[in-house]
mmCIF file of C-alpha atoms and ligand atoms in Angstrom:
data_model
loop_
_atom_site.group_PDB
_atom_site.id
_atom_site.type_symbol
_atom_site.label_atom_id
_atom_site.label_comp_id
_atom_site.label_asym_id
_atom_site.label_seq_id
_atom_site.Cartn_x
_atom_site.Cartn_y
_atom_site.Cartn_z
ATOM 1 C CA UNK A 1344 0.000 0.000 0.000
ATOM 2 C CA UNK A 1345 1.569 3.206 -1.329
ATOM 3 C CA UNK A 1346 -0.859 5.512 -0.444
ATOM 4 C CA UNK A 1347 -0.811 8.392 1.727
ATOM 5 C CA UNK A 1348 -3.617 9.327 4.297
ATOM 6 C CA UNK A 1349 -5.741 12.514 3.585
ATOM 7 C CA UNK A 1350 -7.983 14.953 5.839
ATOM 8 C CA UNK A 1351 -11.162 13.300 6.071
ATOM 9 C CA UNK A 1352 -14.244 16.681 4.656
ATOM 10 C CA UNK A 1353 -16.432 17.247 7.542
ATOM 11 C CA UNK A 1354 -19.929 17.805 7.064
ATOM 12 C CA UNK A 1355 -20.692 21.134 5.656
ATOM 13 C CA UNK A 1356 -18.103 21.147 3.301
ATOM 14 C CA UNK A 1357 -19.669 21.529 -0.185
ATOM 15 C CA UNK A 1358 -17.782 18.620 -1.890
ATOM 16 C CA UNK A 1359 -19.803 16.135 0.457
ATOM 17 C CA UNK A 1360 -23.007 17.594 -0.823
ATOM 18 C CA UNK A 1361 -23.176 17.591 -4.598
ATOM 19 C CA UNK A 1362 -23.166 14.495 -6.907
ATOM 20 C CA UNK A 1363 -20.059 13.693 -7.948
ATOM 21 C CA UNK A 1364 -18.333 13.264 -11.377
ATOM 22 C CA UNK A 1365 -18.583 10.034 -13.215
ATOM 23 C CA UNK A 1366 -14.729 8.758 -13.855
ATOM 24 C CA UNK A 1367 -13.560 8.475 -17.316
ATOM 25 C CA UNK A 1368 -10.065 7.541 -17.232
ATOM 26 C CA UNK A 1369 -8.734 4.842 -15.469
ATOM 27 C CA UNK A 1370 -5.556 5.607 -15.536
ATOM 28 C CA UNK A 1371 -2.539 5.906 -13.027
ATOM 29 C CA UNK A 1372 -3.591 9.051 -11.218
ATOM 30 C CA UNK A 1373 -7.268 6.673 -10.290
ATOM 31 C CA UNK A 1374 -5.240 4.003 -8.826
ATOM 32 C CA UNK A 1375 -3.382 6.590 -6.828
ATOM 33 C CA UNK A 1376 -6.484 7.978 -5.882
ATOM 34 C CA UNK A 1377 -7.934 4.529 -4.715
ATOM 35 C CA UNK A 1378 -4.431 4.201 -2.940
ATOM 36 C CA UNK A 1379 -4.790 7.082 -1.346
ATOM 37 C CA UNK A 1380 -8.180 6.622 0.076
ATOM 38 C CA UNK A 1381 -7.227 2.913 1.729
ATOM 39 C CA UNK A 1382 -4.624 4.635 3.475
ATOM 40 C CA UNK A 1383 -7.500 7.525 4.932
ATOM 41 C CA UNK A 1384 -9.571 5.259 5.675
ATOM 42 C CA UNK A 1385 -7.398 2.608 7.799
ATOM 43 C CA UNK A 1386 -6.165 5.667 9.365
ATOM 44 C CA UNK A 1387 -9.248 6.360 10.476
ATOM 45 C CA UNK A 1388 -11.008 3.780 11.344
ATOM 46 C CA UNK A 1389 -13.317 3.713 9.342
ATOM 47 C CA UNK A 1390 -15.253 0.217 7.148
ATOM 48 C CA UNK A 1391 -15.861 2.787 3.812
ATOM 49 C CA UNK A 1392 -15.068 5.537 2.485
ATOM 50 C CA UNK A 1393 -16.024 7.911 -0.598
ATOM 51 C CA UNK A 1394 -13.681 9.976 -2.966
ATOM 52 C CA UNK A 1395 -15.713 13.135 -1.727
ATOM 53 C CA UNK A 1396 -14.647 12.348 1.910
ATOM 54 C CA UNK A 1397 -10.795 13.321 0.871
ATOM 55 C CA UNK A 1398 -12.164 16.238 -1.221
ATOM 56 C CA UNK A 1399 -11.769 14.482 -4.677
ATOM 57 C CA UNK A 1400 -15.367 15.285 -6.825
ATOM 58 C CA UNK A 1401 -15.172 11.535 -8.417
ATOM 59 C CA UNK A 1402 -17.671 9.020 -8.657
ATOM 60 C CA UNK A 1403 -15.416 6.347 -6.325
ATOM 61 C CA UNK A 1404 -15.317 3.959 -3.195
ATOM 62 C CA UNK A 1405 -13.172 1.854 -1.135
ATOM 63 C CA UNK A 1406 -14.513 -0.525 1.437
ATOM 64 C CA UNK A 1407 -13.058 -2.909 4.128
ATOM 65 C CA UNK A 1408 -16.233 -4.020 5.900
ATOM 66 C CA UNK A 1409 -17.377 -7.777 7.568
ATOM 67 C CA UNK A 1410 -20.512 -8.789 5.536
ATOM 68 C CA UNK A 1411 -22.958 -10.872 7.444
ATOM 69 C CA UNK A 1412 -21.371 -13.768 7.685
ATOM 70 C CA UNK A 1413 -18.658 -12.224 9.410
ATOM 71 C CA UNK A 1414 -16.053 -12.277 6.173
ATOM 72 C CA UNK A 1415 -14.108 -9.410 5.860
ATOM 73 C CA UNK A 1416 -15.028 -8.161 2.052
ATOM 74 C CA UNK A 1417 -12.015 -5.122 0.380
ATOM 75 C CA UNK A 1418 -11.899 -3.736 -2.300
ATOM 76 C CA UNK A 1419 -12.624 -0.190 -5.108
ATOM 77 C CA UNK A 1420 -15.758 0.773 -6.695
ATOM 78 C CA UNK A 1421 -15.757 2.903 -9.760
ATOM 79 C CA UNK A 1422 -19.077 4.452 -10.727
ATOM 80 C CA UNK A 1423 -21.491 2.561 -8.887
ATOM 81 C CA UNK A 1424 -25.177 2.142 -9.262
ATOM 82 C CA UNK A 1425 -26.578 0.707 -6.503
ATOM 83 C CA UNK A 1426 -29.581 -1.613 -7.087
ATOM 84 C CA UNK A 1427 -31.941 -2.801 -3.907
ATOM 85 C CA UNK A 1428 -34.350 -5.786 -3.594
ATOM 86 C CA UNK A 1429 -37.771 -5.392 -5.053
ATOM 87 C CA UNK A 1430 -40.233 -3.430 -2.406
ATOM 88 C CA UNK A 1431 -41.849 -6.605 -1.374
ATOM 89 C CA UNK A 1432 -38.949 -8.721 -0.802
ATOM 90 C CA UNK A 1433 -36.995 -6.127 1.283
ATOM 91 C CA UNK A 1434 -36.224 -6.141 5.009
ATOM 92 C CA UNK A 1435 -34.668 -3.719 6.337
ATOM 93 C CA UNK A 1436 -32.256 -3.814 8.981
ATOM 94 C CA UNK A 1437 -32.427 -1.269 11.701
ATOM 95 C CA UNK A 1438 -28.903 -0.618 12.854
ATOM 96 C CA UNK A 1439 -26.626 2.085 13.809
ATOM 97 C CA UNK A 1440 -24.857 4.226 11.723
ATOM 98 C CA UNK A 1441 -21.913 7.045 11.827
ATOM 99 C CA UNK A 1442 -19.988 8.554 9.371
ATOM 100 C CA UNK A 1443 -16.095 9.283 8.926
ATOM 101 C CA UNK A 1444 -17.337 13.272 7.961
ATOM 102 C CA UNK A 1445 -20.225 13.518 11.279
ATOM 103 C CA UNK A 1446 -17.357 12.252 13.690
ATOM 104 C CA UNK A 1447 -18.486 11.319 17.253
ATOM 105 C CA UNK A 1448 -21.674 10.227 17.156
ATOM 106 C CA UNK A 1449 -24.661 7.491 15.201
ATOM 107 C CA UNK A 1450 -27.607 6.950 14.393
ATOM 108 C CA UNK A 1451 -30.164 4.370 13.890
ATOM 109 C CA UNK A 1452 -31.368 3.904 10.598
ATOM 110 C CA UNK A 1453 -33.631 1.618 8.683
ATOM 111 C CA UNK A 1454 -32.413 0.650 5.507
ATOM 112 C CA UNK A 1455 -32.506 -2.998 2.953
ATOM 113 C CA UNK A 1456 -30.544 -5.599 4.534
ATOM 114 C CA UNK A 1457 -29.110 -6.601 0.932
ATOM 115 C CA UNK A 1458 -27.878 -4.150 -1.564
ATOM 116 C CA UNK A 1459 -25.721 -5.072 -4.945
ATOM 117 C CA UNK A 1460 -23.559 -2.463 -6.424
ATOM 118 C CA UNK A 1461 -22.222 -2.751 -9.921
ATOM 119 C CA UNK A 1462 -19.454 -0.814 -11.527
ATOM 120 C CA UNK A 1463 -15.568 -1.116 -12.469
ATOM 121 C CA UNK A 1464 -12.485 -1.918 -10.973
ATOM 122 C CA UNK A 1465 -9.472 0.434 -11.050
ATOM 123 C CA UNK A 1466 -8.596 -1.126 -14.405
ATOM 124 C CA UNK A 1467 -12.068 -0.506 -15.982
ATOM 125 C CA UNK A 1468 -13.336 -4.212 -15.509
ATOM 126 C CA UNK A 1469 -17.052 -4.607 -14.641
ATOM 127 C CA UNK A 1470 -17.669 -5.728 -11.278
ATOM 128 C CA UNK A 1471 -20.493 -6.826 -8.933
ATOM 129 C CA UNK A 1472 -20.493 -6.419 -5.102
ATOM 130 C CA UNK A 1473 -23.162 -8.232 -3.068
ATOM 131 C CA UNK A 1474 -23.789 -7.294 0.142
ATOM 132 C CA UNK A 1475 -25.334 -8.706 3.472
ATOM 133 C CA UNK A 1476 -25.428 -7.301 6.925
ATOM 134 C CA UNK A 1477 -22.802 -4.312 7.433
ATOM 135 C CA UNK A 1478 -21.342 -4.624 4.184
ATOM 136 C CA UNK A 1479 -25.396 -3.981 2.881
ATOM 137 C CA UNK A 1480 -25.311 -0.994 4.932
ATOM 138 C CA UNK A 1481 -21.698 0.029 3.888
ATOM 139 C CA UNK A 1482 -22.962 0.012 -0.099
ATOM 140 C CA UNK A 1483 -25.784 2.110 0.317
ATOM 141 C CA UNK A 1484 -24.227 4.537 2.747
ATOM 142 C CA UNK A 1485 -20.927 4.668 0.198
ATOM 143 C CA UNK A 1486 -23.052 5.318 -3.350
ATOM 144 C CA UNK A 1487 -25.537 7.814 -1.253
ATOM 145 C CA UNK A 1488 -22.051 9.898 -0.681
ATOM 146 C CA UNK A 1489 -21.341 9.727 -4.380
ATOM 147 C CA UNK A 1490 -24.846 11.560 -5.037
ATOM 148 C CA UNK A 1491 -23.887 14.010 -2.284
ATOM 149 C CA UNK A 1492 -25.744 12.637 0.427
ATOM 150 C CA UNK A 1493 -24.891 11.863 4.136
ATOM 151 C CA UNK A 1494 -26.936 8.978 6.082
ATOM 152 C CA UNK A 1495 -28.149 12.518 8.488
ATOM 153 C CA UNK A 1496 -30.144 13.372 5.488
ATOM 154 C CA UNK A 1497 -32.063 10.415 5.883
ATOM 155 C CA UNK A 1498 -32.618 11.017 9.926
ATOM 156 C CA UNK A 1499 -35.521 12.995 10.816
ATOM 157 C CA UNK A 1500 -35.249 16.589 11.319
ATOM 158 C CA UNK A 1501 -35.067 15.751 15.115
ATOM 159 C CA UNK A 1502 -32.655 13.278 15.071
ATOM 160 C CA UNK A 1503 -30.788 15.028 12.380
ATOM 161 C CA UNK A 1504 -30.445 17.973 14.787
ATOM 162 C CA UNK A 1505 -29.341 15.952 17.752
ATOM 163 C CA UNK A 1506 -26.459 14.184 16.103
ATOM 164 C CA UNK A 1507 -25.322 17.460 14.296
ATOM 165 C CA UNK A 1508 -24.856 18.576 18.181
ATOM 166 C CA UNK A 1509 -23.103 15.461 19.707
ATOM 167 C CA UNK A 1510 -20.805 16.293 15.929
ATOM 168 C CA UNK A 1511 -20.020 19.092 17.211
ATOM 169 C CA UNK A 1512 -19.350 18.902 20.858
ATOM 170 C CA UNK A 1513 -17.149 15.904 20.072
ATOM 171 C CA UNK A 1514 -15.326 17.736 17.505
ATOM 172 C CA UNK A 1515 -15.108 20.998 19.907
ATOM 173 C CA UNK A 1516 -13.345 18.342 22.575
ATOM 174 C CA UNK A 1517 -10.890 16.987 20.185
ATOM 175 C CA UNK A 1518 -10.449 20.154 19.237
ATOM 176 C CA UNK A 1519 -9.374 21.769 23.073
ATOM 177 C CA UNK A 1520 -7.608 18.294 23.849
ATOM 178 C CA UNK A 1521 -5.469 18.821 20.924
ATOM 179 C CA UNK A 1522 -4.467 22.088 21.690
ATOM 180 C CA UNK A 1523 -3.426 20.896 25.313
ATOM 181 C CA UNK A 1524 -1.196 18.796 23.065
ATOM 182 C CA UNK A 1525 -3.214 15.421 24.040
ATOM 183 C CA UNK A 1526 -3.549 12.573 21.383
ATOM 184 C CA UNK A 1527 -7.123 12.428 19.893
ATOM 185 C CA UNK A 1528 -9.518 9.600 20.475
ATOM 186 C CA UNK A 1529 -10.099 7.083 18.033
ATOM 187 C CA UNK A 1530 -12.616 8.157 14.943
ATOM 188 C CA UNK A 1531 -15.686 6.209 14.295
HETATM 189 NI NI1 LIG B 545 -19.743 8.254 5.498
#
């Protein structure tokens, strides 16, 4: 791994929330990119993690996430469409979820317990990703970043709010333990 670990774009940052641009080339500067955002995401923690979320307007994700069977399932998505189960065969699961760019806090939120996601590999091959359990929550949560969407959007206004807050107080702490030259706590 040759990649170098970026600032992770907190929420309110406009990159986060606007579609991003489809990829076209998939050339050498796209596998540096991918590079790149394994090495910010291991550094922080995190199971996923959008181009956006390092500031780069491309349509591409990297995960590292268990799937329900427990199997640890890695790898790039370029250009993804996401595709769910039919209305009357979904079940949604209602975990929690945080996000690299809301830092400090989660959420519960419904969503399909089974998502696919085609698109490419870093060389332009066509690939399909299925997903169970966390890895089902990690595609959807991934491809709604690419259309410039958090998982807060999909809270209520209430809960919305609330986590916005605990975002911010936790990001406020880090912030005042840092300067007393602490170490910070471990992202989510
Ligand atoms: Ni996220």
């Amino acid at each position: 791994m040759t990649g170098r670990a970026q600032p992770i774009t907190l929420v309110g940052t406009p990159v986060l929330h606007r579609p991003c641009r489809p990829v076209e080339e998939f050339d050498a500067a796209l596998k540096d990119l991918v590079d790149d955002m394994f090495a910010s995401m291991y550094e922080a923690d995190g199971v996923g993690l959008a181009a956006n979320q390092i500031g780069v307007d491309l349509r591409v994700f990297v995960y590292d996430c268990p799937d329900g069977s427990g199997e640890h399932r890695k790898g790039a998505v370029v250009n993804p469409v996401l595709e769910l189960p039919e209305l009357e065969e979904r079940r949604l699961d209602d975990g929690d979820e945080g996000c690299l760019s809301v830092p400090g806090t989660h959420a519960r939120l419904a969503r399909p317990d089974r998502a696919t996601v085609r698109g490419f590999d870093v060389t332009g091959k066509p690939i399909t990703v299925e997903g169970t359990g966390l890895l089902a929550r990690c595609l959807q949560h991934e491809t709604d970043h690419l259309e410039g969407r958090l998982y807060i959007d999909r809270l209520s206004a209430r809960a919305r709010k609330k986590v916005l807050k605990e975002s911010e107080e936790f990001r406020a702490e880090a912030e005042s333990r840092a300067q007393a030259g602490e170490s910070e706590p471990e992202g989510v």
